[in-house]
């Protein structure tokens, strides 16, 4: 058992000694009074439980020490951040200003397209943009204005696009015809899912719900097809044409051969359109249409 005298000495030492952390105090008290850290903790616990005045004084002192620790930690993080910032400015500052000025002068309708044109990741773009704020505030302000203008135009375009997509999907559903996924990507460039999510975020709930409902009803249209599935389809259609179906009743179907399928996937890659059941189906429909047009020309001759 620790003596009352030692306990009083420890508490007096704690209340009247300036230490920047509890770790420093425990070590100081250990050297001064010869009390191990676990004993000191037990003394503080016992004293504060038995006496409200001592507990109040202890808590106030701990608050001061904790505040000093927090400030020290904050300053350490600030110094570390500042050192890293200065290193980044030295290494990437010129490049950041060059990229941001190029962005200001660009005609791209989105930041992602601008990045794509320079083979630049969005992560790098955001890094350069933040760095620019610390180097050239005038250029940074122009970047912010350009980004805000792009966002306003993007929201306007997405509002119109979501209306057109929803309307076309309703039409396709009522008339039992497949939604042309290739035409969709050629017109809008974004997936229906992305358009639906943006529509929801800008308050176009009606359009978002209509798109979502169509995607649930015809979920096969939007399912990705792996290279393994394509290879299997090519093998089975090598000697005789096969059919691709979009519905269980077989009302939405298209015939294809292995060469048609190869042409379809190549064309999708060229157009940078994702390979899904819907895009393959739509492209096969186009290929069959070309064949019919070609045969009509031959007949006329």
mmCIF file of C-alpha atoms in Angstrom:
data_model
loop_
_atom_site.group_PDB
_atom_site.id
_atom_site.type_symbol
_atom_site.label_atom_id
_atom_site.label_comp_id
_atom_site.label_asym_id
_atom_site.label_seq_id
_atom_site.Cartn_x
_atom_site.Cartn_y
_atom_site.Cartn_z
ATOM 1 C CA UNK A 1 0.000 0.000 0.000
ATOM 2 C CA UNK A 2 1.248 3.420 -0.931
ATOM 3 C CA UNK A 3 1.493 5.808 2.045
ATOM 4 C CA UNK A 4 -0.771 8.826 2.321
ATOM 5 C CA UNK A 5 2.358 10.959 2.337
ATOM 6 C CA UNK A 6 3.504 9.595 -1.043
ATOM 7 C CA UNK A 7 0.039 10.084 -2.472
ATOM 8 C CA UNK A 8 -0.069 13.699 -1.327
ATOM 9 C CA UNK A 9 3.426 14.313 -2.695
ATOM 10 C CA UNK A 10 2.449 12.863 -6.080
ATOM 11 C CA UNK A 11 -0.714 14.937 -6.353
ATOM 12 C CA UNK A 12 1.089 18.094 -5.242
ATOM 13 C CA UNK A 13 3.851 17.415 -7.770
ATOM 14 C CA UNK A 14 1.291 16.883 -10.529
ATOM 15 C CA UNK A 15 -0.631 20.080 -9.827
ATOM 16 C CA UNK A 16 2.491 22.254 -9.584
ATOM 17 C CA UNK A 17 4.776 20.806 -12.259
ATOM 18 C CA UNK A 18 4.744 21.940 -15.895
ATOM 19 C CA UNK A 19 4.986 18.935 -18.207
ATOM 20 C CA UNK A 20 4.029 18.807 -21.881
ATOM 21 C CA UNK A 21 2.544 15.304 -21.640
ATOM 22 C CA UNK A 22 1.485 12.691 -19.107
ATOM 23 C CA UNK A 23 4.302 10.466 -20.318
ATOM 24 C CA UNK A 24 6.805 13.165 -19.379
ATOM 25 C CA UNK A 25 5.166 13.614 -15.961
ATOM 26 C CA UNK A 26 5.107 9.881 -15.178
ATOM 27 C CA UNK A 27 8.817 9.702 -15.928
ATOM 28 C CA UNK A 28 9.544 12.860 -13.918
ATOM 29 C CA UNK A 29 7.539 11.599 -10.907
ATOM 30 C CA UNK A 30 9.183 8.198 -11.161
ATOM 31 C CA UNK A 31 12.632 9.818 -10.981
ATOM 32 C CA UNK A 32 11.571 12.221 -8.205
ATOM 33 C CA UNK A 33 9.518 9.932 -5.953
ATOM 34 C CA UNK A 34 10.570 6.473 -7.055
ATOM 35 C CA UNK A 35 6.986 5.462 -7.870
ATOM 36 C CA UNK A 36 6.354 3.182 -10.872
ATOM 37 C CA UNK A 37 3.917 4.440 -13.493
ATOM 38 C CA UNK A 38 1.199 1.881 -12.631
ATOM 39 C CA UNK A 39 1.330 2.995 -8.955
ATOM 40 C CA UNK A 40 0.973 6.628 -9.973
ATOM 41 C CA UNK A 41 -2.104 5.771 -12.064
ATOM 42 C CA UNK A 42 -3.664 3.945 -9.123
ATOM 43 C CA UNK A 43 -3.020 6.891 -6.790
ATOM 44 C CA UNK A 44 -4.675 9.328 -9.200
ATOM 45 C CA UNK A 45 -7.657 7.014 -9.554
ATOM 46 C CA UNK A 46 -8.102 6.604 -5.783
ATOM 47 C CA UNK A 47 -7.623 10.282 -4.949
ATOM 48 C CA UNK A 48 -10.023 11.564 -7.597
ATOM 49 C CA UNK A 49 -12.732 9.056 -6.624
ATOM 50 C CA UNK A 50 -12.602 10.035 -2.927
ATOM 51 C CA UNK A 51 -12.441 13.820 -3.182
ATOM 52 C CA UNK A 52 -14.495 15.992 -5.546
ATOM 53 C CA UNK A 53 -12.213 19.047 -5.125
ATOM 54 C CA UNK A 54 -9.105 17.043 -5.953
ATOM 55 C CA UNK A 55 -10.912 15.430 -8.900
ATOM 56 C CA UNK A 56 -11.819 18.877 -10.257
ATOM 57 C CA UNK A 57 -8.218 20.140 -9.903
ATOM 58 C CA UNK A 58 -6.897 16.951 -11.522
ATOM 59 C CA UNK A 59 -9.256 17.230 -14.473
ATOM 60 C CA UNK A 60 -8.355 20.894 -15.067
ATOM 61 C CA UNK A 61 -4.649 20.061 -15.017
ATOM 62 C CA UNK A 62 -5.186 17.086 -17.371
ATOM 63 C CA UNK A 63 -7.145 19.342 -19.741
ATOM 64 C CA UNK A 64 -4.196 21.756 -19.892
ATOM 65 C CA UNK A 65 -1.743 18.919 -20.582
ATOM 66 C CA UNK A 66 -4.050 17.297 -23.171
ATOM 67 C CA UNK A 67 -4.418 20.649 -24.906
ATOM 68 C CA UNK A 68 -0.627 20.987 -25.063
ATOM 69 C CA UNK A 69 -0.336 17.470 -26.525
ATOM 70 C CA UNK A 70 -3.002 18.243 -29.142
ATOM 71 C CA UNK A 71 -1.285 21.483 -30.128
ATOM 72 C CA UNK A 72 2.064 19.735 -30.360
ATOM 73 C CA UNK A 73 0.561 17.026 -32.556
ATOM 74 C CA UNK A 74 -1.198 19.602 -34.739
ATOM 75 C CA UNK A 75 2.020 21.555 -35.179
ATOM 76 C CA UNK A 76 3.919 18.379 -36.019
ATOM 77 C CA UNK A 77 1.372 17.476 -38.723
ATOM 78 C CA UNK A 78 1.426 21.035 -40.036
ATOM 79 C CA UNK A 79 5.220 21.063 -40.273
ATOM 80 C CA UNK A 80 5.214 17.681 -41.987
ATOM 81 C CA UNK A 81 2.522 18.853 -44.458
ATOM 82 C CA UNK A 82 4.396 22.089 -45.137
ATOM 83 C CA UNK A 83 7.639 20.237 -45.806
ATOM 84 C CA UNK A 84 5.858 17.851 -48.192
ATOM 85 C CA UNK A 85 4.114 20.765 -49.919
ATOM 86 C CA UNK A 86 7.393 22.591 -50.490
ATOM 87 C CA UNK A 87 8.957 19.419 -51.863
ATOM 88 C CA UNK A 88 5.995 18.917 -54.224
ATOM 89 C CA UNK A 89 6.209 22.532 -55.410
ATOM 90 C CA UNK A 90 9.910 22.107 -56.154
ATOM 91 C CA UNK A 91 9.346 18.846 -58.042
ATOM 92 C CA UNK A 92 5.966 19.422 -59.750
ATOM 93 C CA UNK A 93 5.197 23.139 -59.522
ATOM 94 C CA UNK A 94 6.038 24.072 -63.117
ATOM 95 C CA UNK A 95 4.178 21.073 -64.487
ATOM 96 C CA UNK A 96 1.130 21.901 -62.350
ATOM 97 C CA UNK A 97 0.942 25.458 -63.725
ATOM 98 C CA UNK A 98 1.440 24.216 -67.296
ATOM 99 C CA UNK A 99 -1.348 21.623 -67.015
ATOM 100 C CA UNK A 100 -3.770 24.034 -65.347
ATOM 101 C CA UNK A 101 -3.195 26.743 -67.991
ATOM 102 C CA UNK A 102 -3.755 24.126 -70.675
ATOM 103 C CA UNK A 103 -7.019 23.171 -68.959
ATOM 104 C CA UNK A 104 -8.159 26.818 -68.895
ATOM 105 C CA UNK A 105 -7.582 27.118 -72.662
ATOM 106 C CA UNK A 106 -9.084 23.716 -73.555
ATOM 107 C CA UNK A 107 -12.434 23.173 -75.299
ATOM 108 C CA UNK A 108 -13.144 19.881 -73.526
ATOM 109 C CA UNK A 109 -16.650 19.538 -72.134
ATOM 110 C CA UNK A 110 -15.564 17.597 -69.064
ATOM 111 C CA UNK A 111 -12.494 17.292 -66.858
ATOM 112 C CA UNK A 112 -12.352 13.548 -67.572
ATOM 113 C CA UNK A 113 -12.146 14.193 -71.334
ATOM 114 C CA UNK A 114 -9.418 16.768 -70.787
ATOM 115 C CA UNK A 115 -7.481 14.242 -68.709
ATOM 116 C CA UNK A 116 -8.038 11.573 -71.344
ATOM 117 C CA UNK A 117 -6.644 13.840 -74.064
ATOM 118 C CA UNK A 118 -3.409 14.231 -72.071
ATOM 119 C CA UNK A 119 -3.358 10.627 -70.787
ATOM 120 C CA UNK A 120 -3.621 12.118 -67.297
ATOM 121 C CA UNK A 121 -5.384 10.461 -64.370
ATOM 122 C CA UNK A 122 -8.027 12.318 -62.364
ATOM 123 C CA UNK A 123 -5.844 11.782 -59.294
ATOM 124 C CA UNK A 124 -2.943 13.620 -60.958
ATOM 125 C CA UNK A 125 -5.263 16.379 -62.195
ATOM 126 C CA UNK A 126 -6.577 16.987 -58.666
ATOM 127 C CA UNK A 127 -3.019 16.910 -57.320
ATOM 128 C CA UNK A 128 -1.886 19.581 -59.817
ATOM 129 C CA UNK A 129 -5.024 21.626 -59.143
ATOM 130 C CA UNK A 130 -4.389 21.705 -55.373
ATOM 131 C CA UNK A 131 -0.718 22.480 -55.939
ATOM 132 C CA UNK A 132 -1.634 25.372 -58.219
ATOM 133 C CA UNK A 133 -3.581 27.036 -55.386
ATOM 134 C CA UNK A 134 -0.326 27.378 -53.407
ATOM 135 C CA UNK A 135 1.692 28.698 -56.359
ATOM 136 C CA UNK A 136 -0.479 30.942 -58.528
ATOM 137 C CA UNK A 137 -3.801 32.076 -57.068
ATOM 138 C CA UNK A 138 -4.821 33.950 -60.238
ATOM 139 C CA UNK A 139 -4.433 30.821 -62.351
ATOM 140 C CA UNK A 140 -6.145 28.779 -59.648
ATOM 141 C CA UNK A 141 -9.159 31.136 -59.709
ATOM 142 C CA UNK A 142 -9.451 30.708 -63.494
ATOM 143 C CA UNK A 143 -9.284 26.924 -63.072
ATOM 144 C CA UNK A 144 -12.099 27.073 -60.509
ATOM 145 C CA UNK A 145 -14.197 29.219 -62.853
ATOM 146 C CA UNK A 146 -13.609 26.827 -65.751
ATOM 147 C CA UNK A 147 -14.472 23.784 -63.609
ATOM 148 C CA UNK A 148 -17.653 25.477 -62.349
ATOM 149 C CA UNK A 149 -18.683 26.360 -65.909
ATOM 150 C CA UNK A 150 -18.091 22.774 -67.033
ATOM 151 C CA UNK A 151 -20.206 21.515 -64.133
ATOM 152 C CA UNK A 152 -23.086 23.871 -64.983
ATOM 153 C CA UNK A 153 -23.046 22.776 -68.616
ATOM 154 C CA UNK A 154 -22.701 19.133 -67.630
ATOM 155 C CA UNK A 155 -25.734 19.313 -65.316
ATOM 156 C CA UNK A 156 -27.767 20.988 -68.055
ATOM 157 C CA UNK A 157 -26.745 18.384 -70.599
ATOM 158 C CA UNK A 158 -27.437 15.510 -68.198
ATOM 159 C CA UNK A 159 -30.898 16.887 -67.405
ATOM 160 C CA UNK A 160 -31.756 16.875 -71.110
ATOM 161 C CA UNK A 161 -30.054 13.519 -71.709
ATOM 162 C CA UNK A 162 -31.909 11.792 -68.868
ATOM 163 C CA UNK A 163 -35.219 12.997 -70.336
ATOM 164 C CA UNK A 164 -34.363 11.681 -73.803
ATOM 165 C CA UNK A 165 -33.091 8.332 -72.510
ATOM 166 C CA UNK A 166 -36.108 7.793 -70.269
ATOM 167 C CA UNK A 167 -38.490 8.719 -73.084
ATOM 168 C CA UNK A 168 -36.817 6.343 -75.532
ATOM 169 C CA UNK A 169 -36.809 3.485 -73.020
ATOM 170 C CA UNK A 170 -40.540 3.958 -72.372
ATOM 171 C CA UNK A 171 -41.133 3.906 -76.128
ATOM 172 C CA UNK A 172 -39.077 0.719 -76.559
ATOM 173 C CA UNK A 173 -40.920 -0.995 -73.720
ATOM 174 C CA UNK A 174 -44.373 -0.098 -75.070
ATOM 175 C CA UNK A 175 -43.491 -1.241 -78.597
ATOM 176 C CA UNK A 176 -41.605 -4.401 -77.565
ATOM 177 C CA UNK A 177 -38.384 -3.373 -79.301
ATOM 178 C CA UNK A 178 -34.879 -3.481 -77.786
ATOM 179 C CA UNK A 179 -33.225 -0.264 -76.678
ATOM 180 C CA UNK A 180 -30.339 0.370 -79.085
ATOM 181 C CA UNK A 181 -27.329 0.362 -76.790
ATOM 182 C CA UNK A 182 -24.770 1.195 -79.491
ATOM 183 C CA UNK A 183 -26.785 4.202 -80.606
ATOM 184 C CA UNK A 184 -27.021 5.204 -76.941
ATOM 185 C CA UNK A 185 -23.241 5.299 -76.470
ATOM 186 C CA UNK A 186 -22.738 7.080 -79.801
ATOM 187 C CA UNK A 187 -25.177 9.801 -78.762
ATOM 188 C CA UNK A 188 -24.429 10.218 -75.071
ATOM 189 C CA UNK A 189 -21.076 8.558 -74.298
ATOM 190 C CA UNK A 190 -22.139 7.568 -70.774
ATOM 191 C CA UNK A 191 -23.701 4.354 -69.509
ATOM 192 C CA UNK A 192 -27.441 4.364 -68.690
ATOM 193 C CA UNK A 193 -26.541 3.588 -65.074
ATOM 194 C CA UNK A 194 -24.323 6.676 -64.860
ATOM 195 C CA UNK A 195 -27.022 8.844 -66.452
ATOM 196 C CA UNK A 196 -29.582 7.466 -64.003
ATOM 197 C CA UNK A 197 -27.329 8.219 -61.012
ATOM 198 C CA UNK A 198 -26.620 11.765 -62.215
ATOM 199 C CA UNK A 199 -30.325 12.368 -62.887
ATOM 200 C CA UNK A 200 -31.104 11.323 -59.331
ATOM 201 C CA UNK A 201 -28.383 13.616 -57.933
ATOM 202 C CA UNK A 202 -29.731 16.682 -59.787
ATOM 203 C CA UNK A 203 -33.356 16.164 -58.813
ATOM 204 C CA UNK A 204 -34.593 14.384 -61.944
ATOM 205 C CA UNK A 205 -36.249 11.632 -59.941
ATOM 206 C CA UNK A 206 -38.934 10.814 -62.516
ATOM 207 C CA UNK A 207 -36.383 10.225 -65.275
ATOM 208 C CA UNK A 208 -34.072 8.314 -62.929
ATOM 209 C CA UNK A 209 -36.914 6.023 -61.850
ATOM 210 C CA UNK A 210 -38.000 5.322 -65.448
ATOM 211 C CA UNK A 211 -34.434 4.432 -66.462
ATOM 212 C CA UNK A 212 -34.015 2.281 -63.360
ATOM 213 C CA UNK A 213 -37.294 0.442 -64.035
ATOM 214 C CA UNK A 214 -36.306 -0.299 -67.637
ATOM 215 C CA UNK A 215 -32.882 -1.559 -66.572
ATOM 216 C CA UNK A 216 -34.521 -3.929 -64.082
ATOM 217 C CA UNK A 217 -37.046 -5.221 -66.633
ATOM 218 C CA UNK A 218 -34.364 -5.794 -69.288
ATOM 219 C CA UNK A 219 -31.347 -6.374 -67.065
ATOM 220 C CA UNK A 220 -29.795 -8.708 -69.669
ATOM 221 C CA UNK A 221 -29.237 -5.732 -71.972
ATOM 222 C CA UNK A 222 -26.812 -4.208 -69.514
ATOM 223 C CA UNK A 223 -24.946 -7.343 -68.464
ATOM 224 C CA UNK A 224 -21.248 -7.430 -69.360
ATOM 225 C CA UNK A 225 -20.081 -10.295 -71.552
ATOM 226 C CA UNK A 226 -16.664 -11.760 -70.798
ATOM 227 C CA UNK A 227 -14.104 -12.696 -73.426
ATOM 228 C CA UNK A 228 -14.701 -16.338 -72.465
ATOM 229 C CA UNK A 229 -18.400 -16.040 -73.292
ATOM 230 C CA UNK A 230 -17.596 -14.398 -76.627
ATOM 231 C CA UNK A 231 -15.151 -17.189 -77.471
ATOM 232 C CA UNK A 232 -17.798 -19.810 -76.644
ATOM 233 C CA UNK A 233 -20.355 -18.044 -78.843
ATOM 234 C CA UNK A 234 -17.860 -17.943 -81.720
ATOM 235 C CA UNK A 235 -17.170 -21.672 -81.410
ATOM 236 C CA UNK A 236 -20.839 -22.644 -81.460
ATOM 237 C CA UNK A 237 -21.584 -20.428 -84.474
ATOM 238 C CA UNK A 238 -18.564 -21.473 -86.559
ATOM 239 C CA UNK A 239 -20.424 -23.995 -88.727
ATOM 240 C CA UNK A 240 -24.020 -22.787 -88.481
ATOM 241 C CA UNK A 241 -25.702 -19.485 -87.553
ATOM 242 C CA UNK A 242 -26.925 -19.097 -83.991
ATOM 243 C CA UNK A 243 -29.442 -16.740 -82.378
ATOM 244 C CA UNK A 244 -29.004 -14.271 -79.538
ATOM 245 C CA UNK A 245 -32.156 -13.619 -77.501
ATOM 246 C CA UNK A 246 -32.934 -10.681 -75.259
ATOM 247 C CA UNK A 247 -36.203 -12.028 -73.889
ATOM 248 C CA UNK A 248 -37.580 -15.356 -72.774
ATOM 249 C CA UNK A 249 -40.312 -15.382 -75.451
ATOM 250 C CA UNK A 250 -37.781 -15.043 -78.262
ATOM 251 C CA UNK A 251 -39.451 -11.950 -79.712
ATOM 252 C CA UNK A 252 -36.190 -9.984 -79.550
ATOM 253 C CA UNK A 253 -33.525 -11.997 -81.341
ATOM 254 C CA UNK A 254 -30.755 -11.665 -83.903
ATOM 255 C CA UNK A 255 -28.956 -14.287 -85.976
ATOM 256 C CA UNK A 256 -25.159 -14.348 -86.144
ATOM 257 C CA UNK A 257 -22.150 -16.346 -87.299
ATOM 258 C CA UNK A 258 -18.674 -16.427 -85.805
ATOM 259 C CA UNK A 259 -17.485 -13.842 -88.359
ATOM 260 C CA UNK A 260 -20.429 -11.565 -87.472
ATOM 261 C CA UNK A 261 -19.548 -11.817 -83.804
ATOM 262 C CA UNK A 262 -15.881 -11.048 -84.460
ATOM 263 C CA UNK A 263 -16.859 -8.042 -86.568
ATOM 264 C CA UNK A 264 -19.282 -6.861 -83.882
ATOM 265 C CA UNK A 265 -16.762 -6.988 -81.032
ATOM 266 C CA UNK A 266 -14.066 -5.343 -83.174
ATOM 267 C CA UNK A 267 -16.441 -2.527 -84.061
ATOM 268 C CA UNK A 268 -17.375 -2.023 -80.410
ATOM 269 C CA UNK A 269 -13.710 -1.782 -79.455
ATOM 270 C CA UNK A 270 -13.104 0.727 -82.240
ATOM 271 C CA UNK A 271 -16.000 2.859 -81.021
ATOM 272 C CA UNK A 272 -14.790 2.440 -77.409
ATOM 273 C CA UNK A 273 -18.192 1.053 -76.436
ATOM 274 C CA UNK A 274 -18.334 -1.458 -73.545
ATOM 275 C CA UNK A 275 -19.048 -5.056 -74.507
ATOM 276 C CA UNK A 276 -22.409 -5.963 -72.989
ATOM 277 C CA UNK A 277 -25.189 -8.221 -74.186
ATOM 278 C CA UNK A 278 -27.087 -5.135 -75.328
ATOM 279 C CA UNK A 279 -24.230 -3.551 -77.280
ATOM 280 C CA UNK A 280 -23.321 -6.856 -78.954
ATOM 281 C CA UNK A 281 -26.987 -7.411 -79.839
ATOM 282 C CA UNK A 282 -27.349 -3.902 -81.299
ATOM 283 C CA UNK A 283 -24.131 -4.232 -83.306
ATOM 284 C CA UNK A 284 -25.169 -7.625 -84.680
ATOM 285 C CA UNK A 285 -28.454 -6.018 -85.742
ATOM 286 C CA UNK A 286 -26.471 -3.393 -87.646
ATOM 287 C CA UNK A 287 -24.327 -6.028 -89.302
ATOM 288 C CA UNK A 288 -27.404 -7.974 -90.402
ATOM 289 C CA UNK A 289 -28.877 -4.727 -91.749
ATOM 290 C CA UNK A 290 -25.718 -4.081 -93.786
ATOM 291 C CA UNK A 291 -25.898 -7.581 -95.230
ATOM 292 C CA UNK A 292 -29.492 -7.040 -96.338
ATOM 293 C CA UNK A 293 -28.628 -3.695 -97.911
ATOM 294 C CA UNK A 294 -25.684 -5.286 -99.759
ATOM 295 C CA UNK A 295 -27.825 -8.177 -101.065
ATOM 296 C CA UNK A 296 -30.451 -5.701 -102.338
ATOM 297 C CA UNK A 297 -27.771 -3.847 -104.288
ATOM 298 C CA UNK A 298 -26.564 -7.102 -105.868
ATOM 299 C CA UNK A 299 -30.130 -8.067 -106.865
ATOM 300 C CA UNK A 300 -30.708 -4.706 -108.569
ATOM 301 C CA UNK A 301 -27.528 -5.184 -110.619
#
